[in-house]
Amino acid sequence: MIVLNVMIVIFLIVAALAIERTKDLLSAVIIFSVYSLMMSVLWLILKTPDVALTEAAIGAGVTSILFIAVISRTQRYEK
Amino acid sequence: MIEQLPIINLILLLTTALVIPLFKKQRFMVTLILSFVVLFIVWLSALYLLYHVNTTGAFYYRFGGYSPTIGLELLINPFSALFTFFVITLLMIIFIYSTADASDGIHEREYGRYYILMFILLFAMFGIIYTNDLFNTYVFMEILSITTCAIISIKRKKKNYAAAFRYVMLNEMGSLSYLFGVALLYMVTGYTNIELVFQGVQDVWVIYPTNIIIAAIFMIVGLGLKAAIFPLHIWLPDAHSAAPSSSSAILSAIVVKVYLIILVKVLFSVFGITIIEALHIPSLLMVIGAVGIVMGSFFAIAQHDIKRMLGYSSVAQIGYIVLGIGLASSLGLRIAFYHVFSHGIMKSVLFLSVGAVIYQRNLRKVTAYNGIGYMMPLSIGMFTLAALGMIGIPLTSGFISKFNLGIAALDGGQGIYIIILVVSGILNAIYYLPIIIAAFLRENPENQIYVSKDKVPLLMIMPILILGAFIVIIGVYPAIIFDLVDSAVSTFSF
Amino acid sequence: MKKPFIMLMFIALFVVLVINIMRMPAGLGTDSLSYNDATEHYIQYSAEETGVTNIIAAILTDYRAFDTLGETIILFTSIVAVISVLRPDKKPENEGRVSHE
Amino acid sequence: MNLVNDILAHVNFIGAMALFVIGLYMVVTHSNLIKRIMGINIMGTAIFYFFIAVGNVEDGAPPLLDPDGNALTFINPLPSVLILTGIVVVVSITVYSLSLVVRIYETYGTIDQKEMAQIEAEDDD
Amino acid sequence: MNDIIVKSITRLVIPFLQLYGIYIILHGHISPGGGFSGGALIGSSLILYTLVFGVDRAQKKFSHRVSEIAESGGILLYLFVGALGIALTGNFLSNKAAGFPLGELGSLLSGGIIPVLMIGIGIKVASTMITLFHVLIQEESQ
């Protein structure tokens, strides 16, 4: 289990850095959604199913949709 | 029944906020009357609680009857009762003003929403002051930050959006830093209740000092951001000058103070005097406060917009309170609390009288105040009184603050800070006096043109006069406040 | 010029945080500092005191229900705030007082 | 070898710290408003992750009691509760800031902090 | 969006999503989940409806007035249950101390006020999510 844990942590850090680097906001949001989903998987591994469920529904689902809704009304690219 | 009073207050405030949207838009008067009735009831019960805790002692309110290890509790002691009373009194007076001046940039359709936000704001401040739990404080802090930002952005101007965004970002960074500190403390103590965390921290301090240090730094920086302590004040002038006048008064006089109150709680109730003395936080706070006093005044001198000037003046005045907290003695804390009152009242008078000028003549430039002293004698008269208080002229509450702060500094062996107090008085005079002199001694025929309203309504003048009277009353008889403040200070052990 | 410096500051912050956390004991499980009498109480008595099997639900809506109330209020406030920002103005913009700044 | 074991034992804490610092870096340095909001979200999840790592117990079970009364070693339930509240809080703040972003784009024509500052400076002249 | 496949699949999926959300809310006290996750699920099912069929049709189904009542109502329910605790000689938000029946451990009808509060939270979260989404995507000109 520890191997999976370490892998997900590395993935999360890489995803966070990717969000920081990406100039295309839409891609950043999609990476963010994946990041949230991986986070909820990690929390499932750490035996907190309630929080994982909430994070999957709210963090990965609703937040990303709201981000996309706003990006569609504003700019897509960061300068 | 008395034990239920604090929670009944909270429920009343919240229910009012929830019921307002259910009214039809035309029934605006119903909303107003309801608001006043509720505010008055809450004010009465806050007054009664203040009397009660000062005569029979502090008590806890435990949700669901669970013990504090597992549940949540409110702590009603002289400290929290005093500050809830302060909050509700000042807010009620400003509220009277806002009923007449709600039009300052707020769209008619937003009135109802504005009052909802007001009640939630009050609810959150009551909750923060009463609660005895670190995480509960975080939750209320978030309610407070989102409401204050919404009050700024409700005035639909370009600058308000930018100011609100900046504010919400820094606020959120502050809250999350605070939460991170709570997480670090939770890691070593296993509780979120303030008293239990205090005991845990004292035990753990020997074993894991670095953890406590980092938690303390994160919590203090987070709260400092929200309370606009000097180097972290960048959001304040924008936010406070962009808000509607009555809200500027609320933000500057009350909301910022609430964060300072949490800071006091965190410093003296969570970490305790021994740990913060060991970390040299008090002396650091004193230096920060002193620098803030001077720099805030310097920035204020450079401003052209009067509301921005008042905002920077708040940064300087927060410096006094931080200096008082940093003395870390009962004398210092006593004067810090007194100055919370004194500054709260003076700054509301300043913002409200400027609001009256903006309401009648729409003047925001500092240089445009020539000769309006004779056209609006009451508002500008009260402005003058409050400005003299800020400078520290005797017979005003500002003088009492400065005088006692000097004594407290001498008592703590920090006599050097008296120089700061004198310098700050001079700097305050540099930016307030020209406005007053120009208002009464210079003439400017142009100002006649910009009259947009014939008269300032009585509902706007009355609160200014009442608060102005308070400046003199607590300046001449400071014992009224000091008696209450002393019992509040006695809840912290030194 | 400015950016590498800021980055360095953040790396320093990270190093400090990691050094601190490495000093803390980890993997102690039920012996760790935060696993205390409150936790034991939740696990042992929540069935008896609240009658539910999901301990998280018991804490969320019974022991610490006031927190949850605060959190629903945040949702309510956010709705009020968002609507106050985004609800379209039906009337034209230039009504009211004219600014002469 | 000792160090590797130490790191492995603390991996969740270290990950949380790294994410917290990355989030903070994003909020502080980026001038794009949406990126800053994402930074706030990353900071938030990092703190929640830290809480969960604190409450985690090796070989523990999720805090669900067995109605039949079988005793198990459970993880610490309190951090989960705090986080459930925290997630919703961060979402509310996110939504509110996003609505401000929409308005800022309509009034300023940009969602970049530096360009906004320029426009404000021009307005003041 | 005028894709017949998307529309029919959405029509097919949404009832299940909502049913699952309701299940999670109602079983919040005996299994993982609860008001937040269930409410967010129902909210996202409505968001899906809005994405596929457009804001106008979605707002007919879930009008502004309904959402206002749901938002205030969710919290008012919470407050009412809490205040019952005071009335029944307990403290605010008391459960067992105020004498609410706890029921049998592990059954659906157990836990006194807990399921009621969960329902209140679920209503609140679902309506908040959908209202926020509608407000965010509506254009100024409408």
mmCIF file of C-alpha atoms in Angstrom, chain B residues 51-310:
data_model
loop_
_atom_site.group_PDB
_atom_site.id
_atom_site.type_symbol
_atom_site.label_atom_id
_atom_site.label_comp_id
_atom_site.label_asym_id
_atom_site.label_seq_id
_atom_site.Cartn_x
_atom_site.Cartn_y
_atom_site.Cartn_z
ATOM 1 C CA TYR B 51 -24.135 42.768 33.690
ATOM 2 C CA HIS B 52 -24.657 39.113 34.522
ATOM 3 C CA VAL B 53 -21.093 37.930 33.934
ATOM 4 C CA ASN B 54 -19.690 40.904 35.795
ATOM 5 C CA THR B 55 -21.776 40.170 38.845
ATOM 6 C CA THR B 56 -22.049 36.392 38.989
ATOM 7 C CA GLY B 57 -19.097 35.235 36.911
ATOM 8 C CA ALA B 58 -18.381 33.524 33.624
ATOM 9 C CA PHE B 59 -20.257 30.509 32.313
ATOM 10 C CA TYR B 60 -20.011 28.004 29.495
ATOM 11 C CA TYR B 61 -22.657 27.074 27.010
ATOM 12 C CA ARG B 62 -22.236 23.466 25.892
ATOM 13 C CA PHE B 63 -23.917 22.341 22.704
ATOM 14 C CA GLY B 64 -25.901 19.176 23.213
ATOM 15 C CA GLY B 65 -24.671 19.052 26.786
ATOM 16 C CA TYR B 66 -21.438 17.311 25.791
ATOM 17 C CA SER B 67 -18.211 17.899 27.637
ATOM 18 C CA PRO B 68 -15.698 20.217 25.912
ATOM 19 C CA THR B 69 -13.357 17.339 25.056
ATOM 20 C CA ILE B 70 -15.836 15.973 22.544
ATOM 21 C CA GLY B 71 -18.236 18.790 21.808
ATOM 22 C CA LEU B 72 -18.301 22.489 21.162
ATOM 23 C CA GLU B 73 -18.800 25.189 23.710
ATOM 24 C CA LEU B 74 -19.292 28.909 23.967
ATOM 25 C CA LEU B 75 -17.507 30.802 26.701
ATOM 26 C CA ILE B 76 -19.297 33.836 28.072
ATOM 27 C CA ASN B 77 -16.931 35.700 30.334
ATOM 28 C CA PRO B 78 -16.413 39.429 30.946
ATOM 29 C CA PHE B 79 -14.132 39.546 27.902
ATOM 30 C CA SER B 80 -16.534 38.071 25.373
ATOM 31 C CA ALA B 81 -19.567 39.782 26.893
ATOM 32 C CA LEU B 82 -17.830 43.152 26.737
ATOM 33 C CA PHE B 83 -16.855 42.817 23.105
ATOM 34 C CA THR B 84 -20.183 41.479 21.928
ATOM 35 C CA PHE B 85 -21.752 44.463 23.618
ATOM 36 C CA PHE B 86 -19.276 46.761 21.888
ATOM 37 C CA VAL B 87 -20.009 45.182 18.508
ATOM 38 C CA ILE B 88 -23.779 45.318 18.792
ATOM 39 C CA THR B 89 -23.877 48.850 20.190
ATOM 40 C CA LEU B 90 -21.659 50.340 17.537
ATOM 41 C CA LEU B 91 -23.289 48.366 14.775
ATOM 42 C CA MET B 92 -26.759 49.403 15.862
ATOM 43 C CA ILE B 93 -25.830 53.084 15.765
ATOM 44 C CA ILE B 94 -24.198 52.712 12.361
ATOM 45 C CA PHE B 95 -27.218 50.740 11.224
ATOM 46 C CA ILE B 96 -29.483 53.722 11.926
ATOM 47 C CA TYR B 97 -27.206 55.776 9.703
ATOM 48 C CA SER B 98 -27.199 53.182 6.943
ATOM 49 C CA THR B 99 -30.999 53.185 6.675
ATOM 50 C CA ALA B 100 -30.799 56.764 5.459
ATOM 51 C CA ASP B 101 -27.621 56.424 3.425
ATOM 52 C CA ALA B 102 -28.057 52.965 1.978
ATOM 53 C CA SER B 103 -28.237 54.667 -1.385
ATOM 54 C CA ASP B 104 -24.498 55.334 -1.334
ATOM 55 C CA GLY B 105 -23.753 53.386 -4.447
ATOM 56 C CA ILE B 106 -25.990 50.431 -3.590
ATOM 57 C CA HIS B 107 -28.669 49.577 -6.051
ATOM 58 C CA GLU B 108 -32.206 49.713 -4.720
ATOM 59 C CA ARG B 109 -32.747 46.037 -5.413
ATOM 60 C CA GLU B 110 -29.746 45.178 -3.271
ATOM 61 C CA TYR B 111 -31.092 46.766 -0.067
ATOM 62 C CA GLY B 112 -32.621 43.543 1.174
ATOM 63 C CA ARG B 113 -29.451 41.650 0.420
ATOM 64 C CA TYR B 114 -27.412 44.302 2.180
ATOM 65 C CA TYR B 115 -29.362 43.751 5.375
ATOM 66 C CA ILE B 116 -29.052 39.986 5.075
ATOM 67 C CA LEU B 117 -25.307 40.422 4.880
ATOM 68 C CA MET B 118 -25.362 42.786 7.854
ATOM 69 C CA PHE B 119 -27.101 40.237 10.025
ATOM 70 C CA ILE B 120 -24.842 37.410 8.979
ATOM 71 C CA LEU B 121 -21.884 39.683 9.671
ATOM 72 C CA LEU B 122 -23.177 40.339 13.151
ATOM 73 C CA PHE B 123 -23.870 36.641 13.675
ATOM 74 C CA ALA B 124 -20.338 35.738 12.645
ATOM 75 C CA MET B 125 -18.784 38.346 14.912
ATOM 76 C CA PHE B 126 -20.857 37.175 17.873
ATOM 77 C CA GLY B 127 -19.874 33.609 17.124
ATOM 78 C CA ILE B 128 -16.186 34.422 16.876
ATOM 79 C CA ILE B 129 -16.169 36.295 20.145
ATOM 80 C CA TYR B 130 -18.196 33.738 22.078
ATOM 81 C CA THR B 131 -16.734 30.516 20.783
ATOM 82 C CA ASN B 132 -14.151 28.610 22.728
ATOM 83 C CA ASP B 133 -13.016 26.356 19.931
ATOM 84 C CA LEU B 134 -10.268 26.938 17.373
ATOM 85 C CA PHE B 135 -11.946 25.248 14.432
ATOM 86 C CA ASN B 136 -15.266 26.870 15.191
ATOM 87 C CA THR B 137 -13.418 30.182 15.089
ATOM 88 C CA TYR B 138 -12.155 29.272 11.628
ATOM 89 C CA VAL B 139 -15.667 28.575 10.399
ATOM 90 C CA PHE B 140 -16.946 31.884 11.724
ATOM 91 C CA MET B 141 -13.921 33.673 10.333
ATOM 92 C CA GLU B 142 -14.796 32.402 6.881
ATOM 93 C CA ILE B 143 -18.388 33.558 7.242
ATOM 94 C CA LEU B 144 -17.080 36.929 8.307
ATOM 95 C CA SER B 145 -14.605 37.244 5.457
ATOM 96 C CA ILE B 146 -17.115 36.283 2.773
ATOM 97 C CA THR B 147 -19.690 38.726 4.180
ATOM 98 C CA THR B 148 -17.268 41.624 4.422
ATOM 99 C CA CYS B 149 -16.144 41.039 0.851
ATOM 100 C CA ALA B 150 -19.752 40.862 -0.278
ATOM 101 C CA ILE B 151 -20.490 44.147 1.481
ATOM 102 C CA ILE B 152 -17.660 45.718 -0.501
ATOM 103 C CA SER B 153 -18.670 44.251 -3.834
ATOM 104 C CA ILE B 154 -22.383 44.993 -3.390
ATOM 105 C CA LYS B 155 -21.661 48.518 -4.568
ATOM 106 C CA ARG B 156 -21.395 47.728 -8.239
ATOM 107 C CA LYS B 157 -18.402 49.775 -9.248
ATOM 108 C CA LYS B 158 -15.334 48.739 -11.148
ATOM 109 C CA LYS B 159 -12.972 49.459 -8.287
ATOM 110 C CA ASN B 160 -15.108 47.590 -5.798
ATOM 111 C CA TYR B 161 -14.747 44.351 -7.703
ATOM 112 C CA ALA B 162 -10.982 44.673 -7.797
ATOM 113 C CA ALA B 163 -10.789 45.661 -4.130
ATOM 114 C CA ALA B 164 -13.109 42.843 -3.114
ATOM 115 C CA PHE B 165 -11.102 40.319 -5.099
ATOM 116 C CA ARG B 166 -7.865 41.398 -3.532
ATOM 117 C CA TYR B 167 -9.478 41.311 -0.127
ATOM 118 C CA VAL B 168 -10.965 37.861 -0.602
ATOM 119 C CA MET B 169 -7.646 36.423 -1.769
ATOM 120 C CA LEU B 170 -5.649 37.827 1.148
ATOM 121 C CA ASN B 171 -8.423 36.934 3.573
ATOM 122 C CA GLU B 172 -8.436 33.397 2.320
ATOM 123 C CA MET B 173 -4.667 33.135 2.580
ATOM 124 C CA GLY B 174 -5.009 34.385 6.139
ATOM 125 C CA SER B 175 -7.736 31.894 7.012
ATOM 126 C CA LEU B 176 -5.877 28.990 5.483
ATOM 127 C CA SER B 177 -2.680 29.951 7.314
ATOM 128 C CA TYR B 178 -4.688 30.028 10.500
ATOM 129 C CA LEU B 179 -6.210 26.642 9.695
ATOM 130 C CA PHE B 180 -2.744 25.268 9.010
ATOM 131 C CA GLY B 181 -1.677 26.456 12.444
ATOM 132 C CA VAL B 182 -4.730 24.770 13.941
ATOM 133 C CA ALA B 183 -3.807 21.565 12.087
ATOM 134 C CA LEU B 184 -0.279 21.655 13.499
ATOM 135 C CA LEU B 185 -1.652 22.215 16.987
ATOM 136 C CA TYR B 186 -4.201 19.462 16.511
ATOM 137 C CA MET B 187 -1.375 17.130 15.545
ATOM 138 C CA VAL B 188 0.326 17.521 18.909
ATOM 139 C CA THR B 189 -2.635 18.055 21.214
ATOM 140 C CA GLY B 190 -5.572 16.219 19.697
ATOM 141 C CA TYR B 191 -8.070 18.894 20.713
ATOM 142 C CA THR B 192 -9.517 22.016 19.192
ATOM 143 C CA ASN B 193 -10.999 23.433 22.363
ATOM 144 C CA ILE B 194 -8.936 26.459 23.385
ATOM 145 C CA GLU B 195 -8.484 25.540 27.040
ATOM 146 C CA LEU B 196 -7.563 21.942 26.291
ATOM 147 C CA VAL B 197 -5.195 23.028 23.533
ATOM 148 C CA PHE B 198 -3.591 25.408 26.013
ATOM 149 C CA GLN B 199 -2.862 22.556 28.417
ATOM 150 C CA GLY B 200 -1.667 20.325 25.605
ATOM 151 C CA VAL B 201 0.623 23.008 24.253
ATOM 152 C CA GLN B 202 2.212 23.569 27.654
ATOM 153 C CA ASP B 203 3.004 19.845 27.849
ATOM 154 C CA VAL B 204 4.257 19.492 24.288
ATOM 155 C CA TRP B 205 6.253 22.712 24.242
ATOM 156 C CA VAL B 206 9.236 20.966 25.820
ATOM 157 C CA ILE B 207 9.218 18.022 23.429
ATOM 158 C CA TYR B 208 8.404 19.598 20.047
ATOM 159 C CA PRO B 209 9.174 23.310 20.251
ATOM 160 C CA THR B 210 9.611 23.753 16.492
ATOM 161 C CA ASN B 211 6.102 22.560 15.843
ATOM 162 C CA ILE B 212 4.640 25.060 18.300
ATOM 163 C CA ILE B 213 6.781 27.841 16.839
ATOM 164 C CA ILE B 214 5.628 27.144 13.297
ATOM 165 C CA ALA B 215 2.002 26.879 14.373
ATOM 166 C CA ALA B 216 2.287 30.177 16.236
ATOM 167 C CA ILE B 217 3.878 31.895 13.252
ATOM 168 C CA PHE B 218 1.232 30.653 10.842
ATOM 169 C CA MET B 219 -1.634 31.605 13.103
ATOM 170 C CA ILE B 220 -0.274 35.043 13.919
ATOM 171 C CA VAL B 221 0.597 35.845 10.303
ATOM 172 C CA GLY B 222 -2.814 34.624 9.165
ATOM 173 C CA LEU B 223 -4.651 36.745 11.707
ATOM 174 C CA GLY B 224 -2.282 39.643 11.056
ATOM 175 C CA LEU B 225 -3.254 39.550 7.396
ATOM 176 C CA LYS B 226 -6.906 39.754 8.287
ATOM 177 C CA ALA B 227 -6.403 42.393 10.964
ATOM 178 C CA ALA B 228 -4.221 44.514 8.647
ATOM 179 C CA ILE B 229 -1.247 44.661 11.006
ATOM 180 C CA PHE B 230 1.325 46.868 9.377
ATOM 181 C CA PRO B 231 3.297 45.043 6.684
ATOM 182 C CA LEU B 232 0.212 42.995 5.863
ATOM 183 C CA HIS B 233 -2.167 45.932 5.485
ATOM 184 C CA ILE B 234 -1.997 46.346 1.689
ATOM 185 C CA TRP B 235 -5.621 45.377 1.099
ATOM 186 C CA LEU B 236 -7.132 47.679 3.708
ATOM 187 C CA PRO B 237 -7.092 51.149 2.089
ATOM 188 C CA ASP B 238 -8.593 49.873 -1.164
ATOM 189 C CA ALA B 239 -11.215 47.785 0.531
ATOM 190 C CA HIS B 240 -12.274 50.365 3.081
ATOM 191 C CA SER B 241 -12.362 53.259 0.687
ATOM 192 C CA ALA B 242 -14.340 51.348 -1.918
ATOM 193 C CA ALA B 243 -17.120 50.208 0.419
ATOM 194 C CA PRO B 244 -20.270 52.288 1.055
ATOM 195 C CA SER B 245 -19.651 54.838 3.820
ATOM 196 C CA SER B 246 -21.570 53.084 6.560
ATOM 197 C CA SER B 247 -19.878 49.804 5.670
ATOM 198 C CA SER B 248 -16.482 51.468 5.745
ATOM 199 C CA ALA B 249 -17.275 52.471 9.290
ATOM 200 C CA ILE B 250 -18.302 48.919 10.147
ATOM 201 C CA LEU B 251 -15.263 47.365 8.490
ATOM 202 C CA SER B 252 -12.809 49.782 9.991
ATOM 203 C CA ALA B 253 -14.307 50.174 13.426
ATOM 204 C CA ILE B 254 -15.564 46.687 14.150
ATOM 205 C CA VAL B 255 -14.507 43.907 11.787
ATOM 206 C CA VAL B 256 -10.781 44.537 11.949
ATOM 207 C CA LYS B 257 -11.049 44.690 15.734
ATOM 208 C CA VAL B 258 -12.696 41.279 15.820
ATOM 209 C CA TYR B 259 -9.605 39.770 14.225
ATOM 210 C CA LEU B 260 -7.446 41.530 16.795
ATOM 211 C CA ILE B 261 -9.654 40.011 19.475
ATOM 212 C CA ILE B 262 -8.988 36.544 18.060
ATOM 213 C CA LEU B 263 -5.303 37.408 18.006
ATOM 214 C CA VAL B 264 -5.453 38.245 21.710
ATOM 215 C CA LYS B 265 -7.243 34.966 22.367
ATOM 216 C CA VAL B 266 -4.692 33.006 20.342
ATOM 217 C CA LEU B 267 -1.719 34.685 21.976
ATOM 218 C CA PHE B 268 -2.796 34.578 25.587
ATOM 219 C CA SER B 269 -5.344 31.763 25.787
ATOM 220 C CA VAL B 270 -3.948 29.245 23.314
ATOM 221 C CA PHE B 271 -0.199 29.626 23.596
ATOM 222 C CA GLY B 272 -0.009 31.355 26.945
ATOM 223 C CA ILE B 273 2.291 34.055 28.153
ATOM 224 C CA THR B 274 5.278 31.818 28.923
ATOM 225 C CA ILE B 275 5.537 30.434 25.406
ATOM 226 C CA ILE B 276 5.080 33.708 23.578
ATOM 227 C CA GLU B 277 7.572 35.378 25.887
ATOM 228 C CA ALA B 278 10.024 32.588 25.125
ATOM 229 C CA LEU B 279 9.496 33.155 21.406
ATOM 230 C CA HIS B 280 9.930 36.949 21.758
ATOM 231 C CA ILE B 281 6.612 37.494 20.025
ATOM 232 C CA PRO B 282 5.573 40.407 22.291
ATOM 233 C CA SER B 283 8.683 42.465 21.557
ATOM 234 C CA LEU B 284 8.285 41.680 17.860
ATOM 235 C CA LEU B 285 4.678 42.814 17.994
ATOM 236 C CA MET B 286 5.710 46.016 19.705
ATOM 237 C CA VAL B 287 8.221 46.827 16.966
ATOM 238 C CA ILE B 288 5.646 45.992 14.289
ATOM 239 C CA GLY B 289 3.071 48.137 16.040
ATOM 240 C CA ALA B 290 5.449 51.078 16.344
ATOM 241 C CA VAL B 291 6.520 50.852 12.701
ATOM 242 C CA GLY B 292 2.870 50.558 11.728
ATOM 243 C CA ILE B 293 1.949 53.677 13.679
ATOM 244 C CA VAL B 294 4.592 55.757 11.927
ATOM 245 C CA MET B 295 4.328 54.288 8.435
ATOM 246 C CA GLY B 296 0.544 54.263 8.435
ATOM 247 C CA SER B 297 0.559 57.962 9.264
ATOM 248 C CA PHE B 298 3.142 58.687 6.564
ATOM 249 C CA PHE B 299 1.053 56.883 3.947
ATOM 250 C CA ALA B 300 -2.026 58.745 5.142
ATOM 251 C CA ILE B 301 -0.322 62.096 4.562
ATOM 252 C CA ALA B 302 0.268 61.192 0.920
ATOM 253 C CA GLN B 303 -3.364 60.381 0.130
ATOM 254 C CA HIS B 304 -5.679 62.550 -1.939
ATOM 255 C CA ASP B 305 -8.883 60.576 -1.431
ATOM 256 C CA ILE B 306 -10.235 61.217 2.040
ATOM 257 C CA LYS B 307 -11.562 57.708 2.558
ATOM 258 C CA ARG B 308 -8.226 56.211 1.590
ATOM 259 C CA MET B 309 -6.613 58.585 4.051
ATOM 260 C CA LEU B 310 -8.908 57.320 6.786
#
